[in-house]
mmCIF file of C-alpha atoms and ligand atoms in Angstrom:
data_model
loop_
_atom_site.group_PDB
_atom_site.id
_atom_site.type_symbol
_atom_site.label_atom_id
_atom_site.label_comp_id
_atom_site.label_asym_id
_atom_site.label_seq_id
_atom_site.Cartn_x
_atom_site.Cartn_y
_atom_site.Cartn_z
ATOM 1 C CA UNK F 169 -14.016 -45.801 19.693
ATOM 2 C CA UNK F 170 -10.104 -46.259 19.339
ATOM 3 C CA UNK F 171 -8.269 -45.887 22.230
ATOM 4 C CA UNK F 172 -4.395 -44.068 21.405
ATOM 5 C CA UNK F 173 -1.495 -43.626 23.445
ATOM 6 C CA UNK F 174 1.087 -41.142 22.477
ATOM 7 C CA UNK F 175 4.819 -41.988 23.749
ATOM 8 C CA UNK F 176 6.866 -39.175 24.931
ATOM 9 C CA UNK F 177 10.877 -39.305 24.700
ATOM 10 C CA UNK F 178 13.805 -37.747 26.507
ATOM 11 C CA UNK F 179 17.025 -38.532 27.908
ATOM 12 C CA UNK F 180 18.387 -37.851 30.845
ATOM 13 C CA UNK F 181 21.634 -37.039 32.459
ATOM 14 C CA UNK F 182 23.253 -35.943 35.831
ATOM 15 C CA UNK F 183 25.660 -34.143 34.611
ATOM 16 C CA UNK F 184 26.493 -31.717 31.611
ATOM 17 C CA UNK F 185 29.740 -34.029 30.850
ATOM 18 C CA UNK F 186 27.567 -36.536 29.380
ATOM 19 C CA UNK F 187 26.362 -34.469 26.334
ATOM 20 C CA UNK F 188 27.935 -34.534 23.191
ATOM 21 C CA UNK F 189 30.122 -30.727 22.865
ATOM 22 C CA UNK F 190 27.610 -29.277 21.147
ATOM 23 C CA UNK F 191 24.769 -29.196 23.785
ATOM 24 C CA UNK F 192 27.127 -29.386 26.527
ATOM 25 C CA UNK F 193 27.945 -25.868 25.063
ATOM 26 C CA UNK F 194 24.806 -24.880 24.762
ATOM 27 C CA UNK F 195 23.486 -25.825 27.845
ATOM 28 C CA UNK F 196 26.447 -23.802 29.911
ATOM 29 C CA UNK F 197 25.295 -20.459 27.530
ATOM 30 C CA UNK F 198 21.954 -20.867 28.876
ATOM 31 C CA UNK F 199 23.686 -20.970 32.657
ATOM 32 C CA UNK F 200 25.858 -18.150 32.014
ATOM 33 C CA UNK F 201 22.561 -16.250 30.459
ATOM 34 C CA UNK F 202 20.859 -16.243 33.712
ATOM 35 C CA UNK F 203 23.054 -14.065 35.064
ATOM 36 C CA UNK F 204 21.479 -11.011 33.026
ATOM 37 C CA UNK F 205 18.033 -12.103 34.010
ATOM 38 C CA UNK F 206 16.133 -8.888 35.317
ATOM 39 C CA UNK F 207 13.730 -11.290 37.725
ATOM 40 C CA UNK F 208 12.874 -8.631 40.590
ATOM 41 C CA UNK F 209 9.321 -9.963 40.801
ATOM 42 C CA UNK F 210 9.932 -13.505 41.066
ATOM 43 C CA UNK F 211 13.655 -13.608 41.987
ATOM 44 C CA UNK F 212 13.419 -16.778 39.102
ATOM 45 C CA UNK F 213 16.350 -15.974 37.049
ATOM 46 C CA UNK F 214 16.006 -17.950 33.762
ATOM 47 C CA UNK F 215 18.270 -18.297 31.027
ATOM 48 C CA UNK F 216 17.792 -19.432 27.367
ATOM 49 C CA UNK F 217 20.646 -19.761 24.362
ATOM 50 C CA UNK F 218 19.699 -21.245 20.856
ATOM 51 C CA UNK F 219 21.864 -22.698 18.361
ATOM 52 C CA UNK F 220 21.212 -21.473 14.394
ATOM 53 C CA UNK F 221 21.306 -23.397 11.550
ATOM 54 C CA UNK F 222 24.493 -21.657 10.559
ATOM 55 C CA UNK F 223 26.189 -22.468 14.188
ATOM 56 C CA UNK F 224 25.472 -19.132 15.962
ATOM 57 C CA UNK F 225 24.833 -19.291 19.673
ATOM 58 C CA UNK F 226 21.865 -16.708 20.240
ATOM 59 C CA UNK F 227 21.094 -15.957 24.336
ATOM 60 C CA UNK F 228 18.123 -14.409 26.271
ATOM 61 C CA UNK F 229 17.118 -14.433 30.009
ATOM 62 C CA UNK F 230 13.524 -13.665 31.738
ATOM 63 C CA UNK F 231 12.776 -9.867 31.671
ATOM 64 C CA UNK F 232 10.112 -8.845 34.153
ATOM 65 C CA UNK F 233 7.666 -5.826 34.372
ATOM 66 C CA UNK F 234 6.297 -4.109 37.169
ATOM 67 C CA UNK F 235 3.077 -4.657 35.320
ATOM 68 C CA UNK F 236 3.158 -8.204 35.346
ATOM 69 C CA UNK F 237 2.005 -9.665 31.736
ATOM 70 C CA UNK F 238 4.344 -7.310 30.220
ATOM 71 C CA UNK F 239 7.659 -9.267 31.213
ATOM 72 C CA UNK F 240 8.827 -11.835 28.935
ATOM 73 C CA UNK F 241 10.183 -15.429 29.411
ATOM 74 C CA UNK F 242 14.349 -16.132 28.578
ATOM 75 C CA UNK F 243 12.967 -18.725 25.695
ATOM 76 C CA UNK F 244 10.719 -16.224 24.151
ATOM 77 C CA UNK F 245 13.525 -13.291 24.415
ATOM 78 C CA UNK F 246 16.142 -15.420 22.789
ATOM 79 C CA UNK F 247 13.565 -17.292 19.905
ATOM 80 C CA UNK F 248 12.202 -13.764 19.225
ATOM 81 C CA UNK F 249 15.903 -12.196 18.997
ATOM 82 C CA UNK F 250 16.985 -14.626 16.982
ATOM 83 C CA UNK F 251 14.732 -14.621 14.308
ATOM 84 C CA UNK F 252 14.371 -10.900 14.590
ATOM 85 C CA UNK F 253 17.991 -10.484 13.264
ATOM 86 C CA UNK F 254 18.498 -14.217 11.477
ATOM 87 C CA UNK F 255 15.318 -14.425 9.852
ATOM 88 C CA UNK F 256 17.073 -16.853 7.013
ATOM 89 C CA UNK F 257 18.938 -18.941 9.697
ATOM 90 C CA UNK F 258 16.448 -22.025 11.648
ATOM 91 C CA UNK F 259 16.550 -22.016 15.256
ATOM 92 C CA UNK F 260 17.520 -26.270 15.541
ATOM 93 C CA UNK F 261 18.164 -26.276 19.223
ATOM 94 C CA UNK F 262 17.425 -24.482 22.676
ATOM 95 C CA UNK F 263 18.674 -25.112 26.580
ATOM 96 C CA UNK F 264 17.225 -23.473 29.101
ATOM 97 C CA UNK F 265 18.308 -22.912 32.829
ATOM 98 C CA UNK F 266 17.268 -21.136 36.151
ATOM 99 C CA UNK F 267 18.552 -20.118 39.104
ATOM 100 C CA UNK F 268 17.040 -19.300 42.228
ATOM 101 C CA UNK F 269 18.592 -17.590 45.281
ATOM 102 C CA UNK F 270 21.364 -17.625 43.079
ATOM 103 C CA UNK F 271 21.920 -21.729 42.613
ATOM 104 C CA UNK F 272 21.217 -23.324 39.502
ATOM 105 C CA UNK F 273 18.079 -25.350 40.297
ATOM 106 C CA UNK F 274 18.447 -28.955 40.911
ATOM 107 C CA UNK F 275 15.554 -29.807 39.246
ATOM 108 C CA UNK F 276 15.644 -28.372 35.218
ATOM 109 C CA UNK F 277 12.589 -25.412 34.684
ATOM 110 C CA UNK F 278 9.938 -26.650 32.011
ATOM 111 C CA UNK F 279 9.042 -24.112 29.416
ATOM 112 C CA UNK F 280 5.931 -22.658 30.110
ATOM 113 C CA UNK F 281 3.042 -23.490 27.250
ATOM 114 C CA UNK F 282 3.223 -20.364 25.917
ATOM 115 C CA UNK F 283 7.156 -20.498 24.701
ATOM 116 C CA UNK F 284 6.460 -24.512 23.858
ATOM 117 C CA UNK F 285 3.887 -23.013 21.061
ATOM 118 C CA UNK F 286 6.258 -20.791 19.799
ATOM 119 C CA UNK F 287 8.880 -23.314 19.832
ATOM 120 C CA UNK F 288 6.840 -25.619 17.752
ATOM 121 C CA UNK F 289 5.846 -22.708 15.477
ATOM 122 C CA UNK F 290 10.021 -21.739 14.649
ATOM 123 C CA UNK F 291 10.653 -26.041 14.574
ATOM 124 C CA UNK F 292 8.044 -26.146 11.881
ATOM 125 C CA UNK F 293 9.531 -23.351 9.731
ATOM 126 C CA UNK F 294 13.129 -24.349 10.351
ATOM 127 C CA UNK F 295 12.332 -27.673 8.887
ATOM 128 C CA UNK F 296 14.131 -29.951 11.342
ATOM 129 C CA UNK F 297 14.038 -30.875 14.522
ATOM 130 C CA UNK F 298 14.362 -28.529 17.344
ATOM 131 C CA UNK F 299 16.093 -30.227 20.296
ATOM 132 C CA UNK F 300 15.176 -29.499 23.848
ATOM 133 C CA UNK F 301 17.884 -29.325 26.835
ATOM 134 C CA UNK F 302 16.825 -29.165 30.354
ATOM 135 C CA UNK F 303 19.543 -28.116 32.095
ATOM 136 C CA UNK F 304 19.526 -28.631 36.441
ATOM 137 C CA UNK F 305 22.007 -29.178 38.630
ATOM 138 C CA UNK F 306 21.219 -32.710 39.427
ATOM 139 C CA UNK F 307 19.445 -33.843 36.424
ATOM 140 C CA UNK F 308 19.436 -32.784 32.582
ATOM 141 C CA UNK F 309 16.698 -33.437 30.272
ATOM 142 C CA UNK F 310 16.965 -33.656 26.414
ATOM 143 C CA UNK F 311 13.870 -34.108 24.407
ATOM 144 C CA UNK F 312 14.718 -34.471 20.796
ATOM 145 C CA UNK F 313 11.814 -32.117 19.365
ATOM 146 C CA UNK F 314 8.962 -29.595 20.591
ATOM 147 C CA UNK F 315 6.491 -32.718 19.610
ATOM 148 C CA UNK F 316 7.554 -34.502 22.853
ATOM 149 C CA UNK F 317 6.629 -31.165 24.914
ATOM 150 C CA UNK F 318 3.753 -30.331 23.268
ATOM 151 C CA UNK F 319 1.932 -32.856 21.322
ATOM 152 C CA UNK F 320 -1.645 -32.026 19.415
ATOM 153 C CA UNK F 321 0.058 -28.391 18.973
ATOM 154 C CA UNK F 322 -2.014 -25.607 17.426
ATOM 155 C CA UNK F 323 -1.814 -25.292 13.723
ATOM 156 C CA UNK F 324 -5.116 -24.811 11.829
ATOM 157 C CA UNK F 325 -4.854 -21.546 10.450
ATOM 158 C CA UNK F 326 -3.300 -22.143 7.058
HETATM 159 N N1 THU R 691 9.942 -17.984 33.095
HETATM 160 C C1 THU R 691 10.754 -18.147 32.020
HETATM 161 O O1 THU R 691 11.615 -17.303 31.719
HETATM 162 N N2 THU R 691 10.592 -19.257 31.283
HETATM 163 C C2 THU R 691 9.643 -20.217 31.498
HETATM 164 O O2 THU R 691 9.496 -21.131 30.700
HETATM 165 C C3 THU R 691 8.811 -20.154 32.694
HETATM 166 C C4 THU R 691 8.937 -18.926 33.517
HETATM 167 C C5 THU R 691 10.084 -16.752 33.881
HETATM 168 C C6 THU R 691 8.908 -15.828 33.779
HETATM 169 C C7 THU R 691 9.029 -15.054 35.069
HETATM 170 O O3 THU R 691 9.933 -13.984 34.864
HETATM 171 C C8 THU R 691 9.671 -16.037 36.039
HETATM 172 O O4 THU R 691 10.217 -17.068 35.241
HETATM 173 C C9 THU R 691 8.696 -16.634 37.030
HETATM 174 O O5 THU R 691 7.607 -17.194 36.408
#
């Protein structure tokens, strides 16, 4: 028996004005996005924006269903968009955001499993990297690619 460890990496902030432009950007689309959240059901108004390969800033927010399972998450509705329309262009970065009773949360939202996997899924065809930005009110995460969300990741079917 071997025993392994596997070491998980992010950074983390307390404000948005210590990321570089570029996520610092990226981070406030995903604030402004929550804004067209349609979050009846859970009043949890998530936003999501992804940068392209090609620079373009691609948004999505939470859009819920009075039958429940049929809503989608903001990270799915932006990924999805985004490689709906770009299919040539990789998605190499994604911030995500939430507000409830209208205040950006203190604490940054986690994506759930379900947009990690498909996360790792458009990292692995992009070919690089797909960074991660968490962003709260008190505290920002940034996790550097999907590995450090979702290690042992679901890829047998070749
Ligand atoms: N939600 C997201 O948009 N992203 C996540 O990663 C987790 C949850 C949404 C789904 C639902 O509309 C609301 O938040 C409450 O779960």
């Amino acid at each position: 028996m071997t025993q392994k460890e596997i070491k998980i990496c992010y950074s983390e902030y307390d404000s948005l004005s210590g990321l570089g432009e570029e996520d610092r950007i990226l981070a406030e689309k995903a604030i402004e996005a929550t804004a067209n959240s349609y979050a009846p059901y859970s009043g949890f108004c998530v936003g999501a924006a992804v940068r392209l390969s090609d620079g373009k800033i691609i948004t999505g927010s939470n859009q819920e269903n009075i039958a429940y399972p049929s809503g989608l998450c903001a990270e799915r509705t932006a990924m999805f968009y985004a490689h709906a329309q770009y299919p040539d262009a990789g998605i190499i970065a994604i911030a995500i955001a939430a507000r409830q009773d209208g205040d950006l949360c203190e604490t940054p939202a986690s994506p759930c499993g379900a947009c990690r996997q498909v996360m790792a899924e458009y990292q692995k065809l992009a070919g690089r990297d797909m960074k991660i930005i968490l962003a709260g009110r008190r505290k920002i995460r940034v996790f550097r690619k999907v590995d450090d969300l979702l290690p042992f990741i679901f890829d047998s079917l070749h």
